[in-house]
Amino acid sequence: MRIPASKYPVERLTLPNGLRVVLTPDRAAPVVGVAVVYDVGIRSEPQGRTGFAHLFEHLMFQGSESLEKLAHFRYVQGSGGTFNGSTHFDYTDYFETLPSNALERALFLEADRMRSPRLTEENLRNQVDVVKEEIRVNVLNRPYGGFPWLRLPPVMFDTFANAHDGYGSFDDLESATVADAADFFDRYYACGNAVLAVSGDFDVATATALIERHFGDVPARPAPARPDFAEPDLTSERRDSYEDRLAPLPAVAAAWRVPDPINDLEGYLPYVVLAEVLTDGDASRLVERLVLRDRTVTSVGGYVGFMGEPFAVRDPTALVLQAHLPPGGDVDKVLRTVEEECQRIATDGLAPDELSRTQARMATHLLRDTDAVLGRALQMAVLEQQRGEPELLNQLHTLIGGVTEEQIIAAAAELVPSRRAAVEVIAGGAK
C-alpha cells in the first residue's frame, strides 16, 4: 500500500559537550514541545537497584542547581504549559509543552537539572516513599497490576537486565543512598548520553543560540558503554501462572521474540503489522474468532514491545498478545486458537483488503501521534537516540505501508508454541 511520506523539517547539531540536538520547526500554532531523552531505562539498572531508573525520574523533579523544590512545576504551569517524565525499558524522558514565547524558560529548566539536580537525603527518602506508594496503587492493589509488562519478561528472559522487575523491590528502593543516586547521575545523565528535541513555533537560528547559551556550559561527560542485552531465542515453550487476588476474570498473555528493531528494521516491521492484523478492530483475526465467534475471551489485544512502543525499543523485545477470559475460561484452548489462526495466515494468506485496511489504520495512528508538537519532539528524540535517524519519523508510516503479504505470512509462521512464553492470571477476585 503506497502511503506518502510526511515532510517535517529536521535540523541536527551536536554541542561541544556531546549533547545531540534535533530541531523541527512548525509555525502553524504558537506552541513548542521540548523533550530531553536520556539513554537509560529499566534495562540499565544495576543488580540490587531494581526500580532505580524510575526512582531517578522522580528525583529529577525535586529541584536543581538554581531552583528549589517544586520550582520546575511552578515555572512551567505559570507559563501556561504542561510537563511530565516517564521511564521506559531503554530510555527515560522529560518533556514540556509551552507557549512559544516560553521556549527559553523550558530550555533553562532542562539545562539546570541536567547540570545538577538536588540529590539530598530528604529528597531521596521522600521519593522512595512516593515510588513505593505508586507500586502499591498500580501493581499490588490493582486488578491485573503489572500484567503483562512485569510478569512476562521473567518468563521469557534469563538475564537480570531483561527479566527483573522494573518498578523495583521495596528492599532495593529503601536501601538506596544519596551516593548511589549521585553515581547513577554521573554515569547516565551525561550530555553525551542525552538528546534534546524541540518542535513547534520557533526560529532555528534563535533556538540554536538559546540552546548553546543554556546547555553549552553543562560539563561534558561521555555516554557510558551500553551493555549487551542480547539473549538467545526460546527453543521450547515456557509457561507460568500466578493468582491475582483482585482479578475478577482469568487472563493470559503470550509473547514471541521478534527481529532486532534497530539493526533489522525490514525484518521487524512485519511483526508490528501482524500484531495489528491479529487484534485491531472487530474485523481482526483474533477479535472475530475469539471474542465474537467462539466467545472464549472477553477481550484480546496485541502489540510489539512490552510497553507497546514498537519504535522506541531495542532488542530483545517481543510480539505480545493478551486476553481476558470469562469465568472458568480455558487458557489452553485460547492459546491453541491463536496457534490455529497464525497457521491459517501462514498457509492461506490474508483476505482481500485485510492488509491494506490495517496499514491505513496504523498510518493514521502514527500521523496523529506526531501531529502535536510534543509527540513529534519525543519521537524524534528517541529516533535520534536509538538510531541516529530522527528524520525516520517522516517515513515510518510509509514503511508500514510497504510491508507485503508475503512478509506477514512468513512472520505468522514463526508464532509457534516452541518459541512462546506465556503467563496465566488465575482470578482470585472471583471467589
CSV table of C-alpha atoms in Angstrom, one decimal:
chain,number,residue,atom,x,y,z
A,1,MET,CA,0.0,0.0,0.0
A,2,ARG,CA,1.5,3.3,-1.0
A,3,ILE,CA,1.4,6.0,1.7
A,4,PRO,CA,3.1,9.3,1.1
A,5,ALA,CA,5.8,10.5,3.5
A,6,SER,CA,5.3,13.5,5.7
A,7,LYS,CA,7.6,16.5,5.4
A,8,TYR,CA,8.5,17.8,8.8
A,9,PRO,CA,11.8,19.6,8.5
A,10,VAL,CA,14.7,18.3,10.7
A,11,GLU,CA,17.8,20.2,11.8
A,12,ARG,CA,20.5,18.4,13.8
A,13,LEU,CA,23.5,19.6,15.7
A,14,THR,CA,25.8,18.4,18.4
A,15,LEU,CA,27.2,20.8,21.1
A,16,PRO,CA,30.9,20.6,22.1
A,17,ASN,CA,29.9,18.9,25.3
A,18,GLY,CA,28.3,16.0,23.4
A,19,LEU,CA,24.7,16.9,23.7
A,20,ARG,CA,22.8,16.0,20.5
A,21,VAL,CA,20.0,18.4,19.4
A,22,VAL,CA,17.1,17.8,17.0
A,23,LEU,CA,15.0,20.8,15.8
A,24,THR,CA,11.8,20.6,13.8
A,25,PRO,CA,10.2,24.0,13.3
A,26,ASP,CA,6.5,24.3,12.6
A,27,ARG,CA,4.9,27.8,12.7
A,28,ALA,CA,1.3,26.5,12.4
A,29,ALA,CA,0.5,27.3,16.1
A,30,PRO,CA,2.2,29.4,18.8
A,31,VAL,CA,3.3,26.4,20.9
A,32,VAL,CA,6.6,24.4,21.4
A,33,GLY,CA,7.3,20.9,22.6
A,34,VAL,CA,10.6,20.3,24.4
A,35,ALA,CA,11.9,16.8,25.2
A,36,VAL,CA,15.1,15.5,26.7
A,37,VAL,CA,15.7,11.8,26.4
A,38,TYR,CA,18.5,10.1,28.4
A,39,ASP,CA,19.8,6.7,27.2
A,40,VAL,CA,19.0,5.0,30.5
A,41,GLY,CA,16.0,2.8,31.2
A,42,ILE,CA,14.9,-0.2,33.2
A,43,ARG,CA,17.4,-2.5,31.5
A,44,SER,CA,20.3,-0.3,32.6
A,45,GLU,CA,19.6,-0.7,36.3
A,46,PRO,CA,22.4,-2.3,38.3
A,47,GLN,CA,21.6,-5.5,40.2
A,48,GLY,CA,20.4,-4.7,43.7
A,49,ARG,CA,19.0,-1.4,42.5
A,50,THR,CA,15.7,-2.5,40.9
A,51,GLY,CA,13.4,0.4,40.2
A,52,PHE,CA,16.3,2.9,40.2
A,53,ALA,CA,15.6,4.3,36.7
A,54,HIS,CA,12.1,5.1,37.7
A,55,LEU,CA,13.1,6.5,41.1
A,56,PHE,CA,15.6,8.8,39.4
A,57,GLU,CA,12.9,10.1,37.1
A,58,HIS,CA,11.1,11.3,40.3
A,59,LEU,CA,14.3,12.8,41.7
A,60,MET,CA,14.9,14.9,38.7
A,61,PHE,CA,11.8,16.9,39.6
A,62,GLN,CA,13.0,17.7,43.2
A,63,GLY,CA,14.9,20.9,42.4
A,64,SER,CA,18.2,21.7,40.8
A,65,GLU,CA,21.3,23.8,40.9
A,66,SER,CA,19.4,27.1,40.7
A,67,LEU,CA,15.9,26.1,41.6
A,68,GLU,CA,14.2,25.0,44.8
A,69,LYS,CA,11.9,22.0,45.1
A,70,LEU,CA,8.7,22.3,43.0
A,71,ALA,CA,10.1,25.4,41.1
A,72,HIS,CA,10.0,23.4,37.9
A,73,PHE,CA,6.3,22.8,38.3
A,74,ARG,CA,5.6,26.4,39.1
A,75,TYR,CA,7.5,27.9,36.2
A,76,VAL,CA,6.1,25.6,33.6
A,77,GLN,CA,2.5,25.8,34.8
A,78,GLY,CA,2.9,29.6,35.4
A,79,SER,CA,3.7,29.9,31.7
A,80,GLY,CA,0.5,28.0,30.7
A,81,GLY,CA,2.4,24.8,30.0
A,82,THR,CA,2.3,21.2,30.9
A,83,PHE,CA,5.1,18.8,31.8
A,84,ASN,CA,6.0,15.3,32.8
A,85,GLY,CA,8.6,12.5,32.6
A,86,SER,CA,8.4,8.7,32.0
A,87,THR,CA,10.6,5.7,32.4
A,88,HIS,CA,10.8,3.0,29.7
A,89,PHE,CA,12.8,-0.2,29.1
A,90,ASP,CA,15.5,1.6,27.1
A,91,TYR,CA,15.3,5.3,28.0
A,92,THR,CA,13.9,8.0,30.3
A,93,ASP,CA,12.3,11.2,29.0
A,94,TYR,CA,11.4,14.6,30.4
A,95,PHE,CA,9.2,17.0,28.5
A,96,GLU,CA,7.1,20.2,28.3
A,97,THR,CA,4.5,21.8,26.1
A,98,LEU,CA,4.5,25.6,26.4
A,99,PRO,CA,3.5,28.7,24.5
A,100,SER,CA,6.3,29.5,22.1
A,101,ASN,CA,7.3,32.7,23.9
A,102,ALA,CA,8.3,30.4,26.9
A,103,LEU,CA,10.8,28.4,25.0
A,104,GLU,CA,13.8,29.8,26.8
A,105,ARG,CA,12.2,29.1,30.1
A,106,ALA,CA,11.9,25.4,29.2
A,107,LEU,CA,15.5,25.2,27.9
A,108,PHE,CA,16.8,26.8,31.2
A,109,LEU,CA,14.8,24.4,33.3
A,110,GLU,CA,16.1,21.3,31.5
A,111,ALA,CA,19.7,22.5,31.3
A,112,ASP,CA,19.7,23.4,35.0
A,113,ARG,CA,18.7,19.9,36.1
A,114,MET,CA,20.9,18.3,33.5
A,115,ARG,CA,23.8,20.2,35.1
A,116,SER,CA,23.0,19.4,38.8
A,117,PRO,CA,19.7,18.0,40.3
A,118,ARG,CA,19.2,18.3,44.1
A,119,LEU,CA,20.2,14.9,45.3
A,120,THR,CA,19.6,15.2,49.0
A,121,GLU,CA,18.8,12.6,51.7
A,122,GLU,CA,15.4,14.4,52.2
A,123,ASN,CA,14.5,14.3,48.6
A,124,LEU,CA,15.7,10.6,48.2
A,125,ARG,CA,13.7,9.4,51.2
A,126,ASN,CA,10.6,11.3,50.1
A,127,GLN,CA,10.7,10.0,46.6
A,128,VAL,CA,11.3,6.4,47.6
A,129,ASP,CA,8.1,6.7,49.6
A,130,VAL,CA,6.3,8.1,46.6
A,131,VAL,CA,7.5,5.3,44.3
A,132,LYS,CA,6.5,2.7,46.9
A,133,GLU,CA,3.1,4.2,47.0
A,134,GLU,CA,2.9,4.1,43.2
A,135,ILE,CA,3.7,0.4,43.3
A,136,ARG,CA,1.0,-0.2,45.8
A,137,VAL,CA,-1.6,1.7,43.7
A,138,ASN,CA,-0.5,0.5,40.3
A,139,VAL,CA,0.6,-3.1,41.0
A,140,LEU,CA,-0.1,-4.5,44.4
A,141,ASN,CA,-3.6,-3.2,45.0
A,142,ARG,CA,-5.0,-3.1,41.4
A,143,PRO,CA,-6.5,-6.0,39.4
A,144,TYR,CA,-4.0,-7.2,36.8
A,145,GLY,CA,-1.4,-4.9,38.2
A,146,GLY,CA,1.8,-5.2,36.2
A,147,PHE,CA,0.2,-7.6,33.8
A,148,PRO,CA,1.7,-8.4,31.4
A,149,TRP,CA,4.7,-6.0,31.2
A,150,LEU,CA,6.1,-7.0,34.6
A,151,ARG,CA,5.0,-10.7,34.5
A,152,LEU,CA,6.0,-11.8,31.0
A,153,PRO,CA,9.7,-10.7,30.8
A,154,PRO,CA,10.9,-13.1,33.7
A,155,VAL,CA,9.2,-16.0,31.9
A,156,MET,CA,10.7,-15.2,28.5
A,157,PHE,CA,14.2,-14.0,29.6
A,158,ASP,CA,17.0,-15.2,31.8
A,159,THR,CA,19.3,-12.2,32.3
A,160,PHE,CA,18.8,-9.7,35.1
A,161,ALA,CA,18.7,-6.8,32.7
A,162,ASN,CA,15.8,-8.2,30.7
A,163,ALA,CA,13.9,-10.1,33.3
A,164,HIS,CA,13.9,-8.1,36.5
A,165,ASP,CA,11.0,-6.0,38.0
A,166,GLY,CA,11.4,-2.5,36.6
A,167,TYR,CA,9.2,-1.0,39.3
A,168,GLY,CA,11.6,-2.3,41.9
A,169,SER,CA,11.5,-4.2,45.2
A,170,PHE,CA,10.9,-2.3,48.4
A,171,ASP,CA,14.2,-3.6,49.8
A,172,ASP,CA,16.2,-2.3,46.9
A,173,LEU,CA,14.4,1.1,47.0
A,174,GLU,CA,14.8,1.5,50.7
A,175,SER,CA,18.5,0.7,50.7
A,176,ALA,CA,19.3,3.3,48.1
A,177,THR,CA,21.7,6.0,49.2
A,178,VAL,CA,22.4,9.5,48.0
A,179,ALA,CA,25.8,8.2,46.9
A,180,ASP,CA,24.0,5.7,44.7
A,181,ALA,CA,21.9,8.4,43.2
A,182,ALA,CA,24.9,10.6,42.6
A,183,ASP,CA,26.8,7.7,40.9
A,184,PHE,CA,23.7,7.0,38.7
A,185,PHE,CA,23.5,10.6,37.7
A,186,ASP,CA,27.2,10.9,36.9
A,187,ARG,CA,27.1,7.7,34.8
A,188,TYR,CA,23.9,8.0,32.9
A,189,TYR,CA,22.7,11.7,33.0
A,190,ALA,CA,25.7,12.9,30.9
A,191,CYS,CA,25.4,15.3,27.9
A,192,GLY,CA,26.9,12.6,25.7
A,193,ASN,CA,24.0,10.2,26.8
A,194,ALA,CA,21.2,12.7,26.1
A,195,VAL,CA,19.2,14.1,23.2
A,196,LEU,CA,17.3,17.4,23.3
A,197,ALA,CA,14.5,17.8,20.8
A,198,VAL,CA,12.5,21.0,20.2
A,199,SER,CA,9.4,21.1,17.9
A,200,GLY,CA,7.0,23.8,17.0
A,201,ASP,CA,6.9,27.6,16.6
A,202,PHE,CA,10.5,28.9,16.7
A,203,ASP,CA,13.2,30.2,14.5
A,204,VAL,CA,16.0,27.7,14.1
A,205,ALA,CA,18.9,30.3,14.5
A,206,THR,CA,17.3,31.8,17.6
A,207,ALA,CA,16.6,28.5,19.2
A,208,THR,CA,20.1,27.3,18.4
A,209,ALA,CA,21.5,30.4,20.1
A,210,LEU,CA,19.3,29.8,23.2
A,211,ILE,CA,20.3,26.1,23.4
A,212,GLU,CA,24.0,27.0,23.2
A,213,ARG,CA,23.5,29.6,25.9
A,214,HIS,CA,21.8,27.3,28.4
A,215,PHE,CA,23.3,23.9,27.6
A,216,GLY,CA,26.8,24.9,26.4
A,217,ASP,CA,28.4,25.1,29.8
A,218,VAL,CA,26.9,21.8,31.1
A,219,PRO,CA,30.0,19.8,31.9
A,220,ALA,CA,31.0,17.4,29.2
A,221,ARG,CA,30.7,13.7,30.2
A,222,PRO,CA,30.7,10.9,27.6
A,223,ALA,CA,28.0,8.3,27.3
A,224,PRO,CA,28.7,5.1,29.3
A,225,ALA,CA,29.3,1.9,27.4
A,226,ARG,CA,26.0,0.3,26.7
A,227,PRO,CA,25.8,-3.3,28.0
A,228,ASP,CA,24.9,-6.1,25.6
A,229,PHE,CA,21.4,-7.2,26.4
A,230,ALA,CA,21.3,-10.0,23.8
A,231,GLU,CA,19.7,-13.3,24.7
A,232,PRO,CA,19.1,-16.4,22.6
A,233,ASP,CA,15.6,-17.1,21.3
A,234,LEU,CA,13.5,-19.8,23.0
A,235,THR,CA,13.7,-23.3,21.7
A,236,SER,CA,10.8,-24.7,23.8
A,237,GLU,CA,7.7,-23.2,25.3
A,238,ARG,CA,7.8,-21.5,28.7
A,239,ARG,CA,4.7,-21.2,30.9
A,240,ASP,CA,4.0,-19.7,34.3
A,241,SER,CA,0.9,-18.7,36.3
A,242,TYR,CA,0.0,-16.8,39.4
A,243,GLU,CA,-3.0,-15.9,41.4
A,244,ASP,CA,-4.2,-12.3,41.4
A,245,ARG,CA,-6.4,-11.9,44.5
A,246,LEU,CA,-8.1,-8.8,43.0
A,247,ALA,CA,-8.7,-10.1,39.4
A,248,PRO,CA,-12.3,-10.8,38.6
A,249,LEU,CA,-11.6,-12.8,35.5
A,250,PRO,CA,-8.7,-15.1,34.3
A,251,ALA,CA,-6.3,-13.8,31.8
A,252,VAL,CA,-3.4,-14.9,29.7
A,253,ALA,CA,-0.5,-13.2,27.8
A,254,ALA,CA,1.8,-14.8,25.3
A,255,ALA,CA,4.9,-13.4,23.7
A,256,TRP,CA,7.3,-14.4,20.8
A,257,ARG,CA,10.7,-12.9,20.1
A,258,VAL,CA,10.9,-10.6,17.0
A,259,PRO,CA,13.9,-9.5,15.0
A,260,ASP,CA,16.1,-6.7,16.2
A,261,PRO,CA,14.1,-3.4,15.8
A,262,ILE,CA,17.2,-1.3,15.3
A,263,ASN,CA,19.5,-3.4,13.2
A,264,ASP,CA,16.9,-5.3,11.2
A,265,LEU,CA,14.0,-2.9,10.7
A,266,GLU,CA,12.9,-4.6,7.5
A,267,GLY,CA,12.6,-8.0,9.3
A,268,TYR,CA,11.0,-6.3,12.3
A,269,LEU,CA,8.2,-4.3,10.7
A,270,PRO,CA,6.1,-7.3,9.5
A,271,TYR,CA,5.6,-8.3,13.2
A,272,VAL,CA,4.5,-4.8,14.1
A,273,VAL,CA,1.8,-5.0,11.3
A,274,LEU,CA,1.0,-8.7,12.1
A,275,ALA,CA,0.1,-7.7,15.7
A,276,GLU,CA,-2.5,-5.3,14.4
A,277,VAL,CA,-3.8,-7.7,11.7
A,278,LEU,CA,-4.5,-10.2,14.6
A,279,THR,CA,-6.1,-7.9,17.1
A,280,ASP,CA,-7.0,-4.4,15.9
A,281,GLY,CA,-10.8,-3.9,15.5
A,282,ASP,CA,-13.8,-6.2,15.2
A,283,ALA,CA,-12.7,-7.4,11.8
A,284,SER,CA,-9.3,-8.6,13.0
A,285,ARG,CA,-8.5,-12.3,13.1
A,286,LEU,CA,-8.5,-12.9,16.8
A,287,VAL,CA,-11.2,-10.5,17.8
A,288,GLU,CA,-13.5,-12.1,15.2
A,289,ARG,CA,-12.6,-15.6,16.2
A,290,LEU,CA,-12.1,-15.5,20.0
A,291,VAL,CA,-14.5,-12.7,21.1
A,292,LEU,CA,-17.3,-12.6,18.5
A,293,ARG,CA,-17.5,-16.2,17.3
A,294,ASP,CA,-16.1,-18.7,19.9
A,295,ARG,CA,-16.6,-16.3,22.9
A,296,THR,CA,-13.7,-17.9,24.6
A,297,VAL,CA,-12.3,-14.5,25.6
A,298,THR,CA,-14.0,-11.2,26.6
A,299,SER,CA,-11.2,-9.1,25.1
A,300,VAL,CA,-7.9,-9.5,23.2
A,301,GLY,CA,-5.1,-7.2,22.3
A,302,GLY,CA,-1.8,-7.3,20.6
A,303,TYR,CA,1.3,-5.1,20.2
A,304,VAL,CA,5.1,-5.2,19.8
A,305,GLY,CA,7.2,-4.2,22.8
A,306,PHE,CA,6.2,-5.0,26.4
A,307,MET,CA,5.1,-1.3,26.8
A,308,GLY,CA,3.5,-1.2,23.3
A,309,GLU,CA,6.2,1.1,21.9
A,310,PRO,CA,7.3,-0.6,18.6
A,311,PHE,CA,9.5,2.3,17.5
A,312,ALA,CA,11.1,3.2,20.9
A,313,VAL,CA,12.6,-0.1,22.0
A,314,ARG,CA,15.8,-2.1,21.4
A,315,ASP,CA,16.5,-5.8,21.1
A,316,PRO,CA,15.5,-8.1,22.6
A,317,THR,CA,11.7,-7.5,22.5
A,318,ALA,CA,8.6,-9.4,21.6
A,319,LEU,CA,5.2,-9.5,19.9
A,320,VAL,CA,2.7,-9.7,22.8
A,321,LEU,CA,-0.9,-11.0,22.8
A,322,GLN,CA,-3.1,-10.7,25.9
A,323,ALA,CA,-6.6,-11.7,26.6
A,324,HIS,CA,-9.1,-11.8,29.4
A,325,LEU,CA,-11.3,-14.9,29.7
A,326,PRO,CA,-14.8,-15.4,31.0
A,327,PRO,CA,-15.2,-17.2,34.4
A,328,GLY,CA,-13.8,-20.8,34.1
A,329,GLY,CA,-12.3,-19.9,30.7
A,330,ASP,CA,-9.8,-22.4,29.1
A,331,VAL,CA,-6.4,-20.8,28.6
A,332,ASP,CA,-5.0,-23.8,26.7
A,333,LYS,CA,-7.9,-23.6,24.3
A,334,VAL,CA,-7.3,-19.9,23.7
A,335,LEU,CA,-3.6,-20.5,23.0
A,336,ARG,CA,-4.5,-23.3,20.6
A,337,THR,CA,-6.8,-21.0,18.8
A,338,VAL,CA,-4.1,-18.3,18.4
A,339,GLU,CA,-1.8,-21.0,17.0
A,340,GLU,CA,-4.5,-22.1,14.6
A,341,GLU,CA,-5.1,-18.5,13.3
A,342,CYS,CA,-1.4,-17.9,12.9
A,343,GLN,CA,-1.1,-21.1,11.0
A,344,ARG,CA,-4.1,-20.2,8.8
A,345,ILE,CA,-2.4,-17.0,7.8
A,346,ALA,CA,0.9,-18.9,7.1
A,347,THR,CA,-1.0,-21.4,5.0
A,348,ASP,CA,-3.8,-19.5,3.3
A,349,GLY,CA,-2.5,-15.9,3.3
A,350,LEU,CA,-4.7,-12.8,4.0
A,351,ALA,CA,-8.2,-11.9,2.9
A,352,PRO,CA,-8.6,-9.2,0.3
A,353,ASP,CA,-8.0,-5.7,1.8
A,354,GLU,CA,-7.1,-7.2,5.2
A,355,LEU,CA,-3.6,-5.9,5.0
A,356,SER,CA,-4.3,-2.6,3.3
A,357,ARG,CA,-7.1,-1.8,5.9
A,358,THR,CA,-4.7,-2.5,8.7
A,359,GLN,CA,-1.9,-0.4,7.2
A,360,ALA,CA,-4.2,2.6,6.6
A,361,ARG,CA,-5.3,2.5,10.2
A,362,MET,CA,-1.7,2.2,11.5
A,363,ALA,CA,-0.5,5.0,9.3
A,364,THR,CA,-3.4,7.2,10.6
A,365,HIS,CA,-2.4,6.5,14.2
A,366,LEU,CA,1.3,7.2,13.6
A,367,LEU,CA,0.5,10.6,11.9
A,368,ARG,CA,-2.0,11.5,14.6
A,369,ASP,CA,0.5,10.8,17.4
A,370,THR,CA,3.1,13.1,15.9
A,371,ASP,CA,0.7,15.9,14.8
A,372,ALA,CA,1.1,17.6,18.2
A,373,VAL,CA,4.4,19.3,18.7
A,374,LEU,CA,5.3,17.3,21.8
A,375,GLY,CA,4.6,13.9,20.2
A,376,ARG,CA,6.9,15.0,17.4
A,377,ALA,CA,9.7,16.1,19.7
A,378,LEU,CA,9.5,12.9,21.8
A,379,GLN,CA,9.5,10.6,18.8
A,380,MET,CA,12.4,12.4,17.0
A,381,ALA,CA,14.4,12.5,20.2
A,382,VAL,CA,14.1,8.7,20.6
A,383,LEU,CA,14.8,8.0,16.9
A,384,GLU,CA,18.0,10.1,17.2
A,385,GLN,CA,18.9,8.4,20.5
A,386,GLN,CA,18.5,4.8,19.3
A,387,ARG,CA,19.1,5.1,15.5
A,388,GLY,CA,20.7,8.4,14.7
A,389,GLU,CA,17.8,9.0,12.3
A,390,PRO,CA,15.2,11.5,13.6
A,391,GLU,CA,14.0,12.1,10.0
A,392,LEU,CA,12.7,8.5,10.1
A,393,LEU,CA,9.6,10.0,11.7
A,394,ASN,CA,8.6,11.2,8.2
A,395,GLN,CA,8.9,7.6,6.8
A,396,LEU,CA,7.6,5.2,9.5
A,397,HIS,CA,4.1,5.2,8.1
A,398,THR,CA,5.3,4.7,4.6
A,399,LEU,CA,7.5,1.8,5.7
A,400,ILE,CA,4.4,0.3,7.4
A,401,GLY,CA,2.6,0.7,4.1
A,402,GLY,CA,5.5,-1.2,2.3
A,403,VAL,CA,5.1,-4.4,4.3
A,404,THR,CA,3.9,-7.2,2.0
A,405,GLU,CA,1.6,-10.1,2.4
A,406,GLU,CA,4.5,-12.5,1.9
A,407,GLN,CA,6.3,-10.9,4.9
A,408,ILE,CA,3.2,-11.2,7.0
A,409,ILE,CA,2.8,-14.8,6.1
A,410,ALA,CA,6.4,-15.5,7.0
A,411,ALA,CA,6.1,-13.7,10.3
A,412,ALA,CA,2.9,-15.6,11.2
A,413,ALA,CA,4.7,-18.9,10.6
A,414,GLU,CA,7.1,-18.0,13.3
A,415,LEU,CA,4.5,-17.7,16.1
A,416,VAL,CA,4.7,-21.3,17.1
A,417,PRO,CA,4.4,-22.8,20.6
A,418,SER,CA,8.1,-23.8,20.8
A,419,ARG,CA,9.1,-20.1,20.6
A,420,ARG,CA,6.3,-18.9,23.0
A,421,ALA,CA,6.4,-17.6,26.6
A,422,ALA,CA,3.1,-17.4,28.3
A,423,VAL,CA,1.8,-16.3,31.7
A,424,GLU,CA,-1.7,-17.0,33.1
A,425,VAL,CA,-3.6,-15.0,35.7
A,426,ILE,CA,-5.7,-17.1,38.0
A,427,ALA,CA,-8.6,-15.0,39.1
A,428,GLY,CA,-8.7,-14.8,42.9
A,429,GLY,CA,-11.3,-12.0,42.9
A,430,ALA,CA,-13.9,-14.3,41.5
A,431,LYS,CA,-14.1,-16.3,44.8
